[in-house]
Amino acid sequence: ELIYLGDHIRTRACVCGNNEFVVKIANSSSHASLKTGAQIRVGWGVEDCRALDATD
């Protein structure tokens, strides 16, 4: 599932067996080859991380 939203693409990815991992990808020509079912590398900057309480 790839959803074009103008400045970015939103998709769900399977990460560690969880199919509900939502990814926001900047819309650029380097991502033009993104295809459903393709393997991708996922990462983020430390400044973008937030710890969540698992009990909430």
The first five atom37 places (N, CA, C, CB, O) and aatype in JSON, in Angstrom:
{
  "aatype": [6, 10, 9, 18, 10, 7, 3, 8, 9, 1, 16, 1, 0, 4, 19, 4, 7, 2, 2, 6, 13, 19, 19, 11, 9, 0, 2, 15, 15, 15, 8, 0, 15, 10, 11, 16, 7, 0, 5, 9, 1, 19, 7, 17, 7, 19, 6, 3, 4, 1, 0, 10, 3, 0, 16, 3],
  "atom_mask": [
    [1, 1, 1, 1, 1],
    [1, 1, 1, 1, 1],
    [1, 1, 1, 1, 1],
    [1, 1, 1, 1, 1],
    [1, 1, 1, 1, 1],
    [1, 1, 1, 0, 1],
    [1, 1, 1, 1, 1],
    [1, 1, 1, 1, 1],
    [1, 1, 1, 1, 1],
    [1, 1, 1, 1, 1],
    [1, 1, 1, 1, 1],
    [1, 1, 1, 1, 1],
    [1, 1, 1, 1, 1],
    [1, 1, 1, 1, 1],
    [1, 1, 1, 1, 1],
    [1, 1, 1, 1, 1],
    [1, 1, 1, 0, 1],
    [1, 1, 1, 1, 1],
    [1, 1, 1, 1, 1],
    [1, 1, 1, 1, 1],
    [1, 1, 1, 1, 1],
    [1, 1, 1, 1, 1],
    [1, 1, 1, 1, 1],
    [1, 1, 1, 1, 1],
    [1, 1, 1, 1, 1],
    [1, 1, 1, 1, 1],
    [1, 1, 1, 1, 1],
    [1, 1, 1, 1, 1],
    [1, 1, 1, 1, 1],
    [1, 1, 1, 1, 1],
    [1, 1, 1, 1, 1],
    [1, 1, 1, 1, 1],
    [1, 1, 1, 1, 1],
    [1, 1, 1, 1, 1],
    [1, 1, 1, 1, 1],
    [1, 1, 1, 1, 1],
    [1, 1, 1, 0, 1],
    [1, 1, 1, 1, 1],
    [1, 1, 1, 1, 1],
    [1, 1, 1, 1, 1],
    [1, 1, 1, 1, 1],
    [1, 1, 1, 1, 1],
    [1, 1, 1, 0, 1],
    [1, 1, 1, 1, 1],
    [1, 1, 1, 0, 1],
    [1, 1, 1, 1, 1],
    [1, 1, 1, 1, 1],
    [1, 1, 1, 1, 1],
    [1, 1, 1, 1, 1],
    [1, 1, 1, 1, 1],
    [1, 1, 1, 1, 1],
    [1, 1, 1, 1, 1],
    [1, 1, 1, 1, 1],
    [1, 1, 1, 1, 1],
    [1, 1, 1, 1, 1],
    [1, 1, 1, 1, 1]
  ],
  "atom_positions": [
    [[0.84, -1.17, 0.0], [0.0, 0.0, 0.0], [0.9, 1.24, 0.0], [-0.96, -0.01, 1.22], [1.6, 1.5, 0.98]],
    [[0.87, 2.01, -1.09], [1.62, 3.26, -1.2], [0.63, 4.39, -1.4], [2.66, 3.2, -2.37], [-0.15, 4.36, -2.35]],
    [[0.64, 5.38, -0.53], [-0.3, 6.49, -0.62], [0.47, 7.77, -0.9], [-1.14, 6.62, 0.69], [1.28, 8.2, -0.07]],
    [[0.24, 8.38, -2.06], [0.89, 9.62, -2.45], [0.18, 10.78, -1.76], [0.88, 9.8, -4.0], [-1.04, 10.93, -1.91]],
    [[0.93, 11.6, -1.01], [0.34, 12.73, -0.28], [1.07, 14.03, -0.61], [0.38, 12.46, 1.23], [1.29, 14.86, 0.28]],
    [[1.43, 14.23, -1.86], [2.08, 15.47, -2.28], [3.57, 15.48, -1.97], [0.0, 0.0, 0.0], [4.38, 15.02, -2.77]],
    [[3.93, 16.01, -0.79], [5.35, 16.13, -0.44], [5.93, 14.84, 0.15], [5.54, 17.25, 0.53], [7.14, 14.76, 0.37]],
    [[5.08, 13.84, 0.4], [5.58, 12.57, 0.91], [4.68, 11.41, 0.49], [5.69, 12.62, 2.44], [3.56, 11.6, 0.01]],
    [[5.21, 10.21, 0.69], [4.48, 8.97, 0.43], [4.33, 8.28, 1.78], [5.23, 8.04, -0.63], [5.28, 8.22, 2.55]],
    [[3.16, 7.77, 2.05], [2.92, 7.02, 3.29], [2.68, 5.57, 2.91], [1.72, 7.61, 4.1], [1.94, 5.27, 1.97]],
    [[3.3, 4.68, 3.65], [3.14, 3.26, 3.39], [3.21, 2.49, 4.7], [4.22, 2.75, 2.4], [3.69, 3.0, 5.71]],
    [[2.73, 1.27, 4.67], [2.89, 0.37, 5.8], [3.99, -0.61, 5.44], [1.55, -0.39, 6.14], [4.14, -1.01, 4.29]],
    [[4.76, -0.98, 6.45], [5.86, -1.92, 6.23], [5.79, -3.01, 7.29], [7.23, -1.2, 6.28], [5.29, -2.8, 8.39]],
    [[6.28, -4.18, 6.94], [6.38, -5.28, 7.89], [7.75, -5.17, 8.57], [6.19, -6.68, 7.18], [8.78, -5.36, 7.92]],
    [[7.74, -4.87, 9.86], [8.98, -4.72, 10.63], [8.91, -5.67, 11.82], [9.18, -3.23, 11.11], [8.03, -5.55, 12.67]],
    [[9.82, -6.62, 11.88], [9.87, -7.61, 12.96], [8.53, -8.33, 13.12], [10.25, -6.94, 14.29], [8.1, -8.6, 14.24]],
    [[7.88, -8.64, 12.0], [6.62, -9.37, 12.03], [5.39, -8.51, 12.24], [0.0, 0.0, 0.0], [4.28, -9.03, 12.24]],
    [[5.56, -7.2, 12.44], [4.44, -6.28, 12.64], [4.11, -5.59, 11.33], [4.77, -5.23, 13.75], [4.92, -4.81, 10.82]],
    [[2.93, -5.88, 10.76], [2.53, -5.3, 9.47], [1.91, -3.92, 9.59], [1.55, -6.22, 8.79], [1.49, -3.36, 8.58]],
    [[1.84, -3.34, 10.77], [1.2, -2.04, 10.99], [2.21, -0.91, 11.2], [0.27, -2.12, 12.17], [1.84, 0.14, 11.73]],
    [[3.45, -1.11, 10.81], [4.48, -0.08, 10.95], [4.29, 0.94, 9.84], [5.93, -0.71, 10.91], [4.5, 0.61, 8.67]],
    [[3.91, 2.17, 10.17], [3.62, 3.21, 9.17], [4.88, 4.03, 8.93], [2.45, 4.12, 9.62], [5.54, 4.47, 9.87]],
    [[5.22, 4.22, 7.64], [6.42, 4.94, 7.25], [6.04, 6.14, 6.39], [7.39, 4.01, 6.48], [5.24, 6.02, 5.47]],
    [[6.62, 7.3, 6.7], [6.44, 8.52, 5.92], [7.75, 8.77, 5.19], [6.02, 9.75, 6.82], [8.79, 8.96, 5.82]],
    [[7.7, 8.78, 3.84], [8.9, 8.9, 3.02], [8.81, 10.19, 2.21], [9.06, 7.67, 2.08], [7.82, 10.42, 1.52]],
    [[9.84, 11.03, 2.3], [9.86, 12.26, 1.52], [9.72, 11.93, 0.04], [11.16, 13.06, 1.78], [10.36, 11.01, -0.45]],
    [[8.87, 12.68, -0.67], [8.65, 12.45, -2.09], [9.8, 13.07, -2.88], [7.28, 13.03, -2.55], [9.9, 14.29, -2.97]],
    [[10.66, 12.23, -3.44], [11.79, 12.7, -4.24], [12.06, 11.71, -5.36], [13.06, 12.9, -3.37], [11.59, 10.57, -5.33]],
    [[12.82, 12.15, -6.34], [13.11, 11.27, -7.49], [13.89, 10.03, -7.07], [13.9, 12.04, -8.55], [13.81, 9.01, -7.75]],
    [[14.63, 10.09, -5.97], [15.39, 8.91, -5.52], [14.48, 7.82, -4.97], [16.4, 9.31, -4.45], [14.93, 6.68, -4.8]],
    [[13.22, 8.14, -4.68], [12.27, 7.15, -4.2], [11.29, 6.72, -5.29], [11.51, 7.69, -3.0], [10.31, 6.03, -5.0]],
    [[11.53, 7.13, -6.52], [10.61, 6.84, -7.62], [10.47, 5.34, -7.87], [11.08, 7.52, -8.89], [9.46, 4.9, -8.4]],
    [[11.47, 4.55, -7.49], [11.44, 3.11, -7.76], [10.81, 2.31, -6.63], [12.85, 2.61, -8.01], [10.83, 1.08, -6.66]],
    [[10.25, 2.98, -5.64], [9.61, 2.29, -4.52], [8.43, 1.47, -5.03], [9.16, 3.29, -3.44], [7.53, 2.01, -5.68]],
    [[8.43, 0.17, -4.72], [7.37, -0.73, -5.2], [6.82, -1.55, -4.04], [7.92, -1.67, -6.3], [7.54, -1.88, -3.1]],
    [[5.54, -1.87, -4.11], [4.91, -2.72, -3.12], [5.63, -4.07, -3.08], [3.41, -2.92, -3.43], [5.88, -4.67, -4.12]],
    [[5.97, -4.54, -1.89], [6.64, -5.82, -1.71], [8.16, -5.75, -1.7], [0.0, 0.0, 0.0], [8.82, -6.74, -1.4]],
    [[8.71, -4.58, -2.04], [10.17, -4.43, -2.08], [10.73, -4.35, -0.66], [10.57, -3.18, -2.89], [10.06, -3.87, 0.25]],
    [[11.96, -4.81, -0.48], [12.64, -4.66, 0.8], [13.23, -3.26, 0.85], [13.75, -5.74, 1.0], [13.79, -2.77, -0.13]],
    [[13.1, -2.61, 2.01], [13.64, -1.26, 2.18], [14.46, -1.21, 3.46], [12.5, -0.21, 2.23], [14.33, -2.07, 4.33]],
    [[15.3, -0.22, 3.55], [16.06, 0.02, 4.77], [15.33, 1.1, 5.55], [17.55, 0.43, 4.46], [14.98, 2.14, 4.99]],
    [[15.09, 0.86, 6.84], [14.37, 1.81, 7.68], [15.32, 2.35, 8.74], [13.12, 1.14, 8.35], [16.06, 1.59, 9.37]],
    [[15.31, 3.66, 8.91], [16.15, 4.27, 9.93], [15.66, 5.67, 10.26], [0.0, 0.0, 0.0], [14.83, 6.22, 9.53]],
    [[16.16, 6.25, 11.33], [15.77, 7.59, 11.73], [16.84, 8.17, 12.62], [14.39, 7.59, 12.45], [17.67, 7.45, 13.18]],
    [[16.82, 9.49, 12.75], [17.78, 10.19, 13.59], [17.41, 10.09, 15.06], [0.0, 0.0, 0.0], [16.23, 9.99, 15.4]],
    [[18.4, 10.11, 15.93], [18.18, 10.04, 17.37], [17.24, 11.15, 17.82], [19.52, 10.14, 18.12], [16.4, 10.93, 18.69]],
    [[17.37, 12.34, 17.24], [16.53, 13.48, 17.64], [15.06, 13.28, 17.29], [17.03, 14.74, 16.98], [14.2, 14.01, 17.79]],
    [[14.74, 12.3, 16.45], [13.37, 12.01, 16.05], [12.72, 10.9, 16.87], [13.32, 11.65, 14.6], [11.57, 10.55, 16.63]],
    [[13.44, 10.34, 17.84], [12.94, 9.21, 18.63], [12.24, 9.68, 19.89], [14.09, 8.26, 19.0], [12.65, 10.66, 20.52]],
    [[11.18, 8.99, 20.25], [10.45, 9.25, 21.49], [10.13, 7.9, 22.14], [9.14, 10.07, 21.22], [9.65, 6.98, 21.47]],
    [[10.4, 7.78, 23.43], [10.07, 6.56, 24.16], [8.61, 6.63, 24.59], [11.0, 6.36, 25.4], [8.17, 7.65, 25.13]],
    [[7.86, 5.57, 24.34], [6.45, 5.51, 24.71], [6.24, 4.48, 25.8], [5.58, 5.18, 23.48], [6.91, 3.45, 25.83]],
    [[5.34, 4.76, 26.7], [5.01, 3.84, 27.77], [4.19, 2.69, 27.18], [4.22, 4.55, 28.92], [3.11, 2.92, 26.62]],
    [[4.67, 1.47, 27.3], [4.0, 0.31, 26.72], [2.66, 0.02, 27.38], [4.89, -0.92, 26.83], [1.85, -0.72, 26.81]],
    [[2.39, 0.57, 28.55], [1.14, 0.3, 29.25], [0.01, 1.23, 28.83], [1.35, 0.4, 30.73], [-1.14, 0.99, 29.2]],
    [[0.3, 2.28, 28.08], [-0.75, 3.22, 27.63], [-1.54, 2.66, 26.48], [-0.15, 4.55, 27.22], [-2.45, 3.32, 25.98]]
  ]
}
